[in-house]
Coordinates of C-alpha atoms in Angstrom, one line a residue:
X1 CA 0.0 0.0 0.0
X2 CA 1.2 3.4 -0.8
X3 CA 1.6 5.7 2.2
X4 CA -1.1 8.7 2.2
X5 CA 0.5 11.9 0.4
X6 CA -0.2 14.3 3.6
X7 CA 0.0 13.1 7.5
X8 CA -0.7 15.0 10.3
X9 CA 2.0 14.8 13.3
X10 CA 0.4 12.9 16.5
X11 CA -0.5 16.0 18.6
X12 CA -1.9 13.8 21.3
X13 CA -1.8 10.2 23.3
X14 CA -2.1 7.2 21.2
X15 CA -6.0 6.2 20.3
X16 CA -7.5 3.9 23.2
X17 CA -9.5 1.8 21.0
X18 CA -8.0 0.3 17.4
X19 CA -10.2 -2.0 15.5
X20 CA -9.5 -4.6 12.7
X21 CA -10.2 -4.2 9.4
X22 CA -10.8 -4.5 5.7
X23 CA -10.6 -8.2 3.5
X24 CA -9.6 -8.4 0.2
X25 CA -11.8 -8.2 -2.6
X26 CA -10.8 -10.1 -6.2
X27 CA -11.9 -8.2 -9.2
X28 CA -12.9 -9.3 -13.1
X29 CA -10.4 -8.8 -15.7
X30 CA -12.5 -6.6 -18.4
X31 CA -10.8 -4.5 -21.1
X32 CA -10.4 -0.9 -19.9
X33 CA -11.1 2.1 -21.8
X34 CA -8.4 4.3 -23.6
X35 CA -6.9 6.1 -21.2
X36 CA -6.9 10.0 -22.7
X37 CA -4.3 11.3 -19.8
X38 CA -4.4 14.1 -17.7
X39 CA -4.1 17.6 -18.7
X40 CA -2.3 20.0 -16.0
X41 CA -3.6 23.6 -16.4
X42 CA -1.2 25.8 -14.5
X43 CA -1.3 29.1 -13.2
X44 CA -5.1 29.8 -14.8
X45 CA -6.1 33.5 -15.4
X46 CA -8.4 34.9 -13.4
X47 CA -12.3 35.1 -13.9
X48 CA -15.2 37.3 -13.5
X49 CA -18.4 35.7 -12.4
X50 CA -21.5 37.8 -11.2
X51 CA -19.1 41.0 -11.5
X52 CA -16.5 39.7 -8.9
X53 CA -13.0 38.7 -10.0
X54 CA -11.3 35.4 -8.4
X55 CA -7.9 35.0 -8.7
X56 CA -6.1 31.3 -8.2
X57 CA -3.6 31.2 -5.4
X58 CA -1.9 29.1 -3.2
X59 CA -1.8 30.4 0.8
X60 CA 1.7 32.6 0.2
X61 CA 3.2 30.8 3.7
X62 CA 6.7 32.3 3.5
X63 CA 9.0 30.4 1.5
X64 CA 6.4 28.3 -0.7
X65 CA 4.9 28.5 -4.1
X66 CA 1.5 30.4 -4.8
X67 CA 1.4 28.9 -7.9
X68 CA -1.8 27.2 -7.9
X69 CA -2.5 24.2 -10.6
X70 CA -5.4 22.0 -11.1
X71 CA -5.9 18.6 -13.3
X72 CA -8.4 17.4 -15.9
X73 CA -9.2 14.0 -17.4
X74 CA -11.4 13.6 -20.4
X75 CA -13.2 10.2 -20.6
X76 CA -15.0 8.1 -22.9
X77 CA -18.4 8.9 -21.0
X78 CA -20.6 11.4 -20.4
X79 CA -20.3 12.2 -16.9
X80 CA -17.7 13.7 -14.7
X81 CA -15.9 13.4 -11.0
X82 CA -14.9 16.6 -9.2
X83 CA -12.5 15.6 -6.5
X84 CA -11.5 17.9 -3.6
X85 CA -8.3 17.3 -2.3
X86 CA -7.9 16.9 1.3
X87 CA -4.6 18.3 3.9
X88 CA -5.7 19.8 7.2
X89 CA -6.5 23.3 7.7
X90 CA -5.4 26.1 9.7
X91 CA -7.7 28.9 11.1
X92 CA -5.1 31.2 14.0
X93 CA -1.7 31.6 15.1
X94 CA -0.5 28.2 15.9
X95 CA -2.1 26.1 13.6
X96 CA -1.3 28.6 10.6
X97 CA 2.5 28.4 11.6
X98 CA 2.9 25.1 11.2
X99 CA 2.5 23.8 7.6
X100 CA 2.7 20.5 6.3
X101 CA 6.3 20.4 4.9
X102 CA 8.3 17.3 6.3
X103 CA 9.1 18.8 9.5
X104 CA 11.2 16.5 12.2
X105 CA 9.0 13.9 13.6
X106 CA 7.1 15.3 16.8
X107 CA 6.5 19.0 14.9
X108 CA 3.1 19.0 14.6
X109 CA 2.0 20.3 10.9
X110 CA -1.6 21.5 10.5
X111 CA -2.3 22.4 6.8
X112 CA -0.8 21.6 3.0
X113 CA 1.0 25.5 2.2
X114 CA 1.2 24.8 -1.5
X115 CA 0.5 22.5 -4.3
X116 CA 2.5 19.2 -3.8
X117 CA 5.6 18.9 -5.7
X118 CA 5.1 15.8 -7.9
X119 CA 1.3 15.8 -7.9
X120 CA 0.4 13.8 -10.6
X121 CA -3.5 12.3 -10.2
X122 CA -2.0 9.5 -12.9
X123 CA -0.3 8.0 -10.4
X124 CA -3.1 7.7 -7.6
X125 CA -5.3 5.1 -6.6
X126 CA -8.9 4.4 -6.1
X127 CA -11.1 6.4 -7.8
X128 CA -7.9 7.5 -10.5
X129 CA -7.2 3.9 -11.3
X130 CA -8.5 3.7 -15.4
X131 CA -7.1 0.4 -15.4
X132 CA -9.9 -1.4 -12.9
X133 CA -12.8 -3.1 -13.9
X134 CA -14.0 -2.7 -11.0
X135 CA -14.0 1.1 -10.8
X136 CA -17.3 2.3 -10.9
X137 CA -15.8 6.1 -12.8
X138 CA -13.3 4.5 -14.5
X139 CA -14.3 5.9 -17.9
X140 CA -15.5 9.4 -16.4
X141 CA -14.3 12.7 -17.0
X142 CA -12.3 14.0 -14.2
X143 CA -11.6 17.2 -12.6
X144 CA -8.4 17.0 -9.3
X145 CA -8.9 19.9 -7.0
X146 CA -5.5 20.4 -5.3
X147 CA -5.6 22.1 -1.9
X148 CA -3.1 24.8 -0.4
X149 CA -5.0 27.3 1.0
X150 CA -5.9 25.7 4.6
X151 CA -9.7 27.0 4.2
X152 CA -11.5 23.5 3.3
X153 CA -11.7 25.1 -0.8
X154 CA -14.1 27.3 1.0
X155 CA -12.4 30.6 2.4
X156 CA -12.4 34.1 0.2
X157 CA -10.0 36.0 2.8
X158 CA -6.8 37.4 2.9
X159 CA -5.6 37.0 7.2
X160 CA -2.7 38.1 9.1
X161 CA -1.4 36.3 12.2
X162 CA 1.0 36.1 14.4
X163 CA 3.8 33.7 14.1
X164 CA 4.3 31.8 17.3
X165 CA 7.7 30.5 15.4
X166 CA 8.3 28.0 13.5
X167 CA 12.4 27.2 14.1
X168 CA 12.0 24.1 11.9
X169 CA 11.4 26.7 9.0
X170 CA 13.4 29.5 9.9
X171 CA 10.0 31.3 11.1
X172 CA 11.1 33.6 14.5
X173 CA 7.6 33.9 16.4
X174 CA 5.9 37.5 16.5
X175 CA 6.9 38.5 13.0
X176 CA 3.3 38.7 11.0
X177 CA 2.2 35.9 9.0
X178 CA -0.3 36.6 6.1
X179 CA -2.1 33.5 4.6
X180 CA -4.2 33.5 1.4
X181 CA -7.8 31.5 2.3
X182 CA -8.4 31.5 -1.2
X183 CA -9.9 28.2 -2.0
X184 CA -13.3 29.0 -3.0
X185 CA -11.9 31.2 -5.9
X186 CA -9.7 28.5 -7.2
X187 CA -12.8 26.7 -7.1
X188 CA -14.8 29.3 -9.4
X189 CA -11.7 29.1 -11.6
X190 CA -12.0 25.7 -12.0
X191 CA -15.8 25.5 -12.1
X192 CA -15.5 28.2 -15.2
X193 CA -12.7 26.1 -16.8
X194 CA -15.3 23.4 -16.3
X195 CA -18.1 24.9 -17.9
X196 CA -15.3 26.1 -21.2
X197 CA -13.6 22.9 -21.6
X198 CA -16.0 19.8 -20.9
X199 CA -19.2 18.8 -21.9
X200 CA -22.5 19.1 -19.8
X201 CA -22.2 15.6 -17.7
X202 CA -25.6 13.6 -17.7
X203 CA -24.6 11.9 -14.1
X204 CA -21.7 14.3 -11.6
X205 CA -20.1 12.8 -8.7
X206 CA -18.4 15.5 -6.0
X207 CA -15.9 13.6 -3.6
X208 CA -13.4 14.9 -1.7
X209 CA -11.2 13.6 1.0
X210 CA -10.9 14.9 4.7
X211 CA -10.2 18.9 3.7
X212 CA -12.0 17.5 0.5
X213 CA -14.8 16.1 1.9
X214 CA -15.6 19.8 3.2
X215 CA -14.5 21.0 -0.3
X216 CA -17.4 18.5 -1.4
X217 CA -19.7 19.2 1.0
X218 CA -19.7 23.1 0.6
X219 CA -19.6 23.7 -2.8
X220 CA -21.2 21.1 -4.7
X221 CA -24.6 23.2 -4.7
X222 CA -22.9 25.9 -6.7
X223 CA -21.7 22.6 -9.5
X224 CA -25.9 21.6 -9.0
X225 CA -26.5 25.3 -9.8
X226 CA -24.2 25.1 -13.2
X227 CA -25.2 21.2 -13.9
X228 CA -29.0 21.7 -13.3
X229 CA -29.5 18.1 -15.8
X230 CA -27.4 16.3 -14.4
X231 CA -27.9 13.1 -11.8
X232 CA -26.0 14.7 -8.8
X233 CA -24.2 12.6 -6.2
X234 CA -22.0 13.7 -3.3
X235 CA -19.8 11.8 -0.9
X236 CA -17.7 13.2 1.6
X237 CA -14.9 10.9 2.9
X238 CA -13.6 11.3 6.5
X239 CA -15.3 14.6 7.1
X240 CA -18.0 14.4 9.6
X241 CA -17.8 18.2 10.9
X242 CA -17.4 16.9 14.7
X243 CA -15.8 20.4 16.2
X244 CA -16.4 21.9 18.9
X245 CA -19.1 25.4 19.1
X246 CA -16.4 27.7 19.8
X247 CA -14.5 26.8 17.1
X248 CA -17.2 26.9 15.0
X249 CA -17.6 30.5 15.8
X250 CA -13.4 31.2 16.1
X251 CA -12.1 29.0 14.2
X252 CA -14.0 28.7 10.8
X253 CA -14.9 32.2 10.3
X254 CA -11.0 33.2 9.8
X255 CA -11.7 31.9 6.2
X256 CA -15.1 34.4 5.2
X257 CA -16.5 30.9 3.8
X258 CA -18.5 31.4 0.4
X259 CA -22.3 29.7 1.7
X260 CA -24.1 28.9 -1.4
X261 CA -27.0 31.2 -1.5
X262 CA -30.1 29.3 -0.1
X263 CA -28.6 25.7 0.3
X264 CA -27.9 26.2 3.8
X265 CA -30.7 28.1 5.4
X266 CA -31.4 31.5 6.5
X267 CA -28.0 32.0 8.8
X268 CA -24.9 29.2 7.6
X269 CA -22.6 31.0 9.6
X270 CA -24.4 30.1 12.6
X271 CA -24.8 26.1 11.8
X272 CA -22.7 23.2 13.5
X273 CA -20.1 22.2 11.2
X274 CA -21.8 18.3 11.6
X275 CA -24.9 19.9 10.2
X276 CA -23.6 21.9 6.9
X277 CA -23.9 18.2 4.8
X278 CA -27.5 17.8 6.2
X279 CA -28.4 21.0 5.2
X280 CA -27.2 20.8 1.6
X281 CA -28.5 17.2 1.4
X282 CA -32.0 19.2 2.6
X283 CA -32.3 21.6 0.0
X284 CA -31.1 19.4 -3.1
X285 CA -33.6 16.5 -2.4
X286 CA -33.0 14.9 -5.9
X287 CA -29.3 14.9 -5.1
X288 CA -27.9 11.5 -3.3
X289 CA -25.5 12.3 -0.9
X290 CA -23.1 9.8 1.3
X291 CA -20.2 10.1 4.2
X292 CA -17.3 7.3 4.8
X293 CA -15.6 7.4 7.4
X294 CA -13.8 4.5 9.9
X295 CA -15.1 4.5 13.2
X296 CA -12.1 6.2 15.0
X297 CA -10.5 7.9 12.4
X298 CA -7.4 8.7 14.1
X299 CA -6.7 11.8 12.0
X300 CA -10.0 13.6 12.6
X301 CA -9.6 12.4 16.3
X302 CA -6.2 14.6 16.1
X303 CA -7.5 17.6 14.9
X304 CA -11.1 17.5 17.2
X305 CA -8.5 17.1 20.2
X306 CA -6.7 20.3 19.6
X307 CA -10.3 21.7 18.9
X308 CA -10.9 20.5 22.4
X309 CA -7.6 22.0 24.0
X310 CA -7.6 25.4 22.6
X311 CA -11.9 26.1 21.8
X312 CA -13.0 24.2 24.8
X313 CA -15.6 22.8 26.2
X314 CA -16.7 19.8 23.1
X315 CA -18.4 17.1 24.4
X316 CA -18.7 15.5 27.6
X317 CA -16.1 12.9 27.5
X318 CA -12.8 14.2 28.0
X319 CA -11.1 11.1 26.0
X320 CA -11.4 12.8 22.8
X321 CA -11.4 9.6 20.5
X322 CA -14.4 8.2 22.7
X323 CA -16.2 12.0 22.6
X324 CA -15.7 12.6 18.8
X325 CA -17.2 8.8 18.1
X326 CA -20.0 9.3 20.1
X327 CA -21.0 12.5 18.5
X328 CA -19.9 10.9 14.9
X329 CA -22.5 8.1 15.7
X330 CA -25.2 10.4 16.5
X331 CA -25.1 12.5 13.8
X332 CA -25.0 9.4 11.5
X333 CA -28.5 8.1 12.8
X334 CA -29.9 11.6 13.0
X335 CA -28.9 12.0 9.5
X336 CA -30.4 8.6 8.5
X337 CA -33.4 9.7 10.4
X338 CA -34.1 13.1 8.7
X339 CA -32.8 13.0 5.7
X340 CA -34.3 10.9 2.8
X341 CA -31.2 11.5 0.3
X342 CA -28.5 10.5 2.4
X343 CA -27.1 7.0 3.6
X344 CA -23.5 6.2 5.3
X345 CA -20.5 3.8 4.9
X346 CA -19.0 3.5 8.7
X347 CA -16.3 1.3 8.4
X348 CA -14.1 -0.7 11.6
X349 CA -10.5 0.9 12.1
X350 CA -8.7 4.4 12.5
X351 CA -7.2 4.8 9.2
X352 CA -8.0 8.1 7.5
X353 CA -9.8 8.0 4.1
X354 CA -10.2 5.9 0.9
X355 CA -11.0 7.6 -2.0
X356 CA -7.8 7.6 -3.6
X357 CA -6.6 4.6 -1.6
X358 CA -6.4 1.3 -2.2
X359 CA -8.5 0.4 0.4
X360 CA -11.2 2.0 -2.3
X361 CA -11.3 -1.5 -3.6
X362 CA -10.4 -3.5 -0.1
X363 CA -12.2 -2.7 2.4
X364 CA -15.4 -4.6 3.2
X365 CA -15.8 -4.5 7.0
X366 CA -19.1 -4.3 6.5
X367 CA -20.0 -7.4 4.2
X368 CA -20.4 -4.8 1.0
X369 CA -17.1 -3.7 -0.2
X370 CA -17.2 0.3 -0.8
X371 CA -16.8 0.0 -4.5
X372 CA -19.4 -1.9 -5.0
X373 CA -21.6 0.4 -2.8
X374 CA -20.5 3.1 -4.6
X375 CA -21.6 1.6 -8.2
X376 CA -24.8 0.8 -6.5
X377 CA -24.9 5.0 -5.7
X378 CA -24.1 5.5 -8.7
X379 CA -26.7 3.0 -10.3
X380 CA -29.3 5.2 -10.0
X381 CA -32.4 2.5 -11.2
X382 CA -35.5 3.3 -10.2
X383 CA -35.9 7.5 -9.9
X384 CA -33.8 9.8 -8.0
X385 CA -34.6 11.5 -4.4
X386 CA -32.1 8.8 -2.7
X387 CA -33.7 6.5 -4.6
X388 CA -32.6 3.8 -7.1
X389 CA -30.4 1.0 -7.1
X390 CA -29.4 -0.9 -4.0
X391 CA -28.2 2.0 -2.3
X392 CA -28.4 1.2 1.5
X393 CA -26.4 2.2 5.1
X394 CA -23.4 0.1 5.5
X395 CA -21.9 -0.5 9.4
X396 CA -19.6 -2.7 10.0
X397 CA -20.8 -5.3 13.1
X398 CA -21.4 -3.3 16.2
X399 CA -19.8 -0.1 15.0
X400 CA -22.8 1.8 15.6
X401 CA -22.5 1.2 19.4
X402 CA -21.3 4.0 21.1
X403 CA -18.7 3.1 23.8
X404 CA -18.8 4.6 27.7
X405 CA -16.4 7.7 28.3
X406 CA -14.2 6.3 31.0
X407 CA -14.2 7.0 34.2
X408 CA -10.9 8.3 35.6

């Protein structure tokens, strides 16, 4: 297995709890399609939409390229991907200091500063593998989202902090450190590349993976708005919005996020980051919309723990693995509950997303391996609304038990 292309230093005690997972899953030798390559469009011009101007940009961390790049694929069928890459985020002073950049082991490293060097989606695997039978969007058109801008693609703000120094980088603490939250206009910049270059999709799947899965989540109303034919479907890997209210009011709104008008209610600003996805499932009813995630994914653990620390109080359990399961598990069943367009995948383990993972194709702790479920998504038989195909919640067994905060 390939090692993930961003990881997030440990910032806390190992997990309590790690579960098994995953079984292998053969797959039918079919011929694939002609693979048409990936076009890299690099440093696009900027765009005028509605009478505002976005301009493409990387966050400008000192030191790093602001270049920002993006990918395209053109298939053999009429429909399209738009994937949201995922790496962290950072919203003040401390977590905006510390990049993702191959510090020493132990420097913790909050958000991806620039476009990877290397990035090449040809090389990924999951969803990018052309060469499977067994890959439901093999023969799509695809659009890759890189992220650098530490604002879930979301944020249209220029912010100054404070370094609390970095000596890793060079970076002495109290010198000003301005970051570009620009990832909602590189996302109007792709959309109207989008819109030039590729065909009207009959069927559009928005993914994204943990800072992706919020890039999904977000913004796939305004690809609904400029795809209004097409069969929409949305799944957000490893991004289930548990934070904690403070940070929700501190944290987030350091990025001036870009709400679709009308697809998250009266007041967005003021929702729980857990309920943005319900919302925007809600108000696009003909729209199927999913979440994956493991059952204690050990990176969103990590980041809801220094939500904890530093925008206290979060939940009642002060073991934050235990707290952010138990809130992950209830908004999964309230979701179920209220919302007729959207189902789950909660897998066993701690590992931290699949979408352009092998583990696309392996894992099947639930007795349906994801794949599959996401061909039956993507089936669409019988009408739309949630609808169609065999499209049902997957747990894995006893996943959907919450476990007791211990005592001390």
């Amino acid at each position: 297995m390939t090692a993930p292309l961003y990881r997030i230093a440990r910032l806390g005690a190992p997990l309590l709890i790690a579960l098994g997972l995953t079984a292998g899953v053969a797959h039918a030798k079919k011929p694939s399609p002609p693979d048409l390559g990936w076009q890299k469009i690099e440093n696009p011009a900027p765009v005028t939409i509605g009478g505002k101007t976005y301009r493409a940009t990387c966050s400008g961390y000192p030191g790093t390229d602001r270049t920002f790049s993006f990918w395209a694929r053109k298939g053999t069928a009429k429909n399209t991907v738009v994937f949201f890459e995922g790496g962290g985020a950072c919203w003040d002073n401390l977590t905006c200091t510390f990049p993702i950049a191959g510090l020493p082991a132990g420097t913790p490293q909050f958000f991806v500063p620039q476009v990877a060097p290397g990035t090449d989606p040809a090389t990924f695997d999951g969803i990018f593998r052309t060469d499977r039978a067994d890959n439901p969007v093999r023969d799509w058109n695809m659009v890759y989202i890189p992220y650098c801008t530490g604002d879930l693609h979301a944020g249209s703000a220029t912010k100054t902090y404070t370094s609390v120094g970095n000596p890793a980088l060079g970076l002495p603490a109290g010198v000003p450190l301005t970051i570009e939250h620009r990832g909602f206009d590189n996302f109007m910049v792709v959309l109207d590349w989008m819109k030039k270059n590729l065909d009207r999709p009959k069927n559009l799947l928005v993914t994204g993976s943990s800072a992706g899965g919020y890039g999904a989540s977000l913004n796939f109303p305004y690809l609904a708005r400029a795809y209004p034919q097409a069969h929409l479907y949305v799944v957000a890997d490893a991004s289930q919005g548990v934070t904690t209210p403070a940070w929700d009011q501190f944290g987030r709104s350091s990025w001036n996020l870009q709400f679709a008008p009308g697809a998250f209610g009266p007041n967005p600003a003021a929702l729980p980051s857990a309920d943005l996805l319900r919302a925007a499932a809600q108000s696009h009813p003909r729209a199927k919309v999913a979440q994956f995630t493991t059952t204690f994914d050990e990176v969103q653990i990590l980041f809801y723990g220094v939500m904890k620390q530093y925008y206290p109080p979060g939940g009642a359990c002060p073991n934050p693995a235990i707290d952010w399961n138990q809130q992950m598990i209830t908004k999964l069943v309230e979701y179920d509950d209220e919302v007729k367009n959207f189902r789950y995948y909660l897998a066993g383990g701690t590992y931290h997303t699949l979408m352009r993972s092998p583990l696309f194709y392996t894992e099947a702790s639930t007795g349906t391996p994801f794949n599959e479920w996401l061909r039956q998504m993507l089936a669409n038989r019988g009408g739309t609304g949630g609808h169609g195909g065999r499209w049902t919640n997957e747990a894995c067994p006893g996943c959907l038990a919450t476990y007791p905060c211990p005592t001390p």
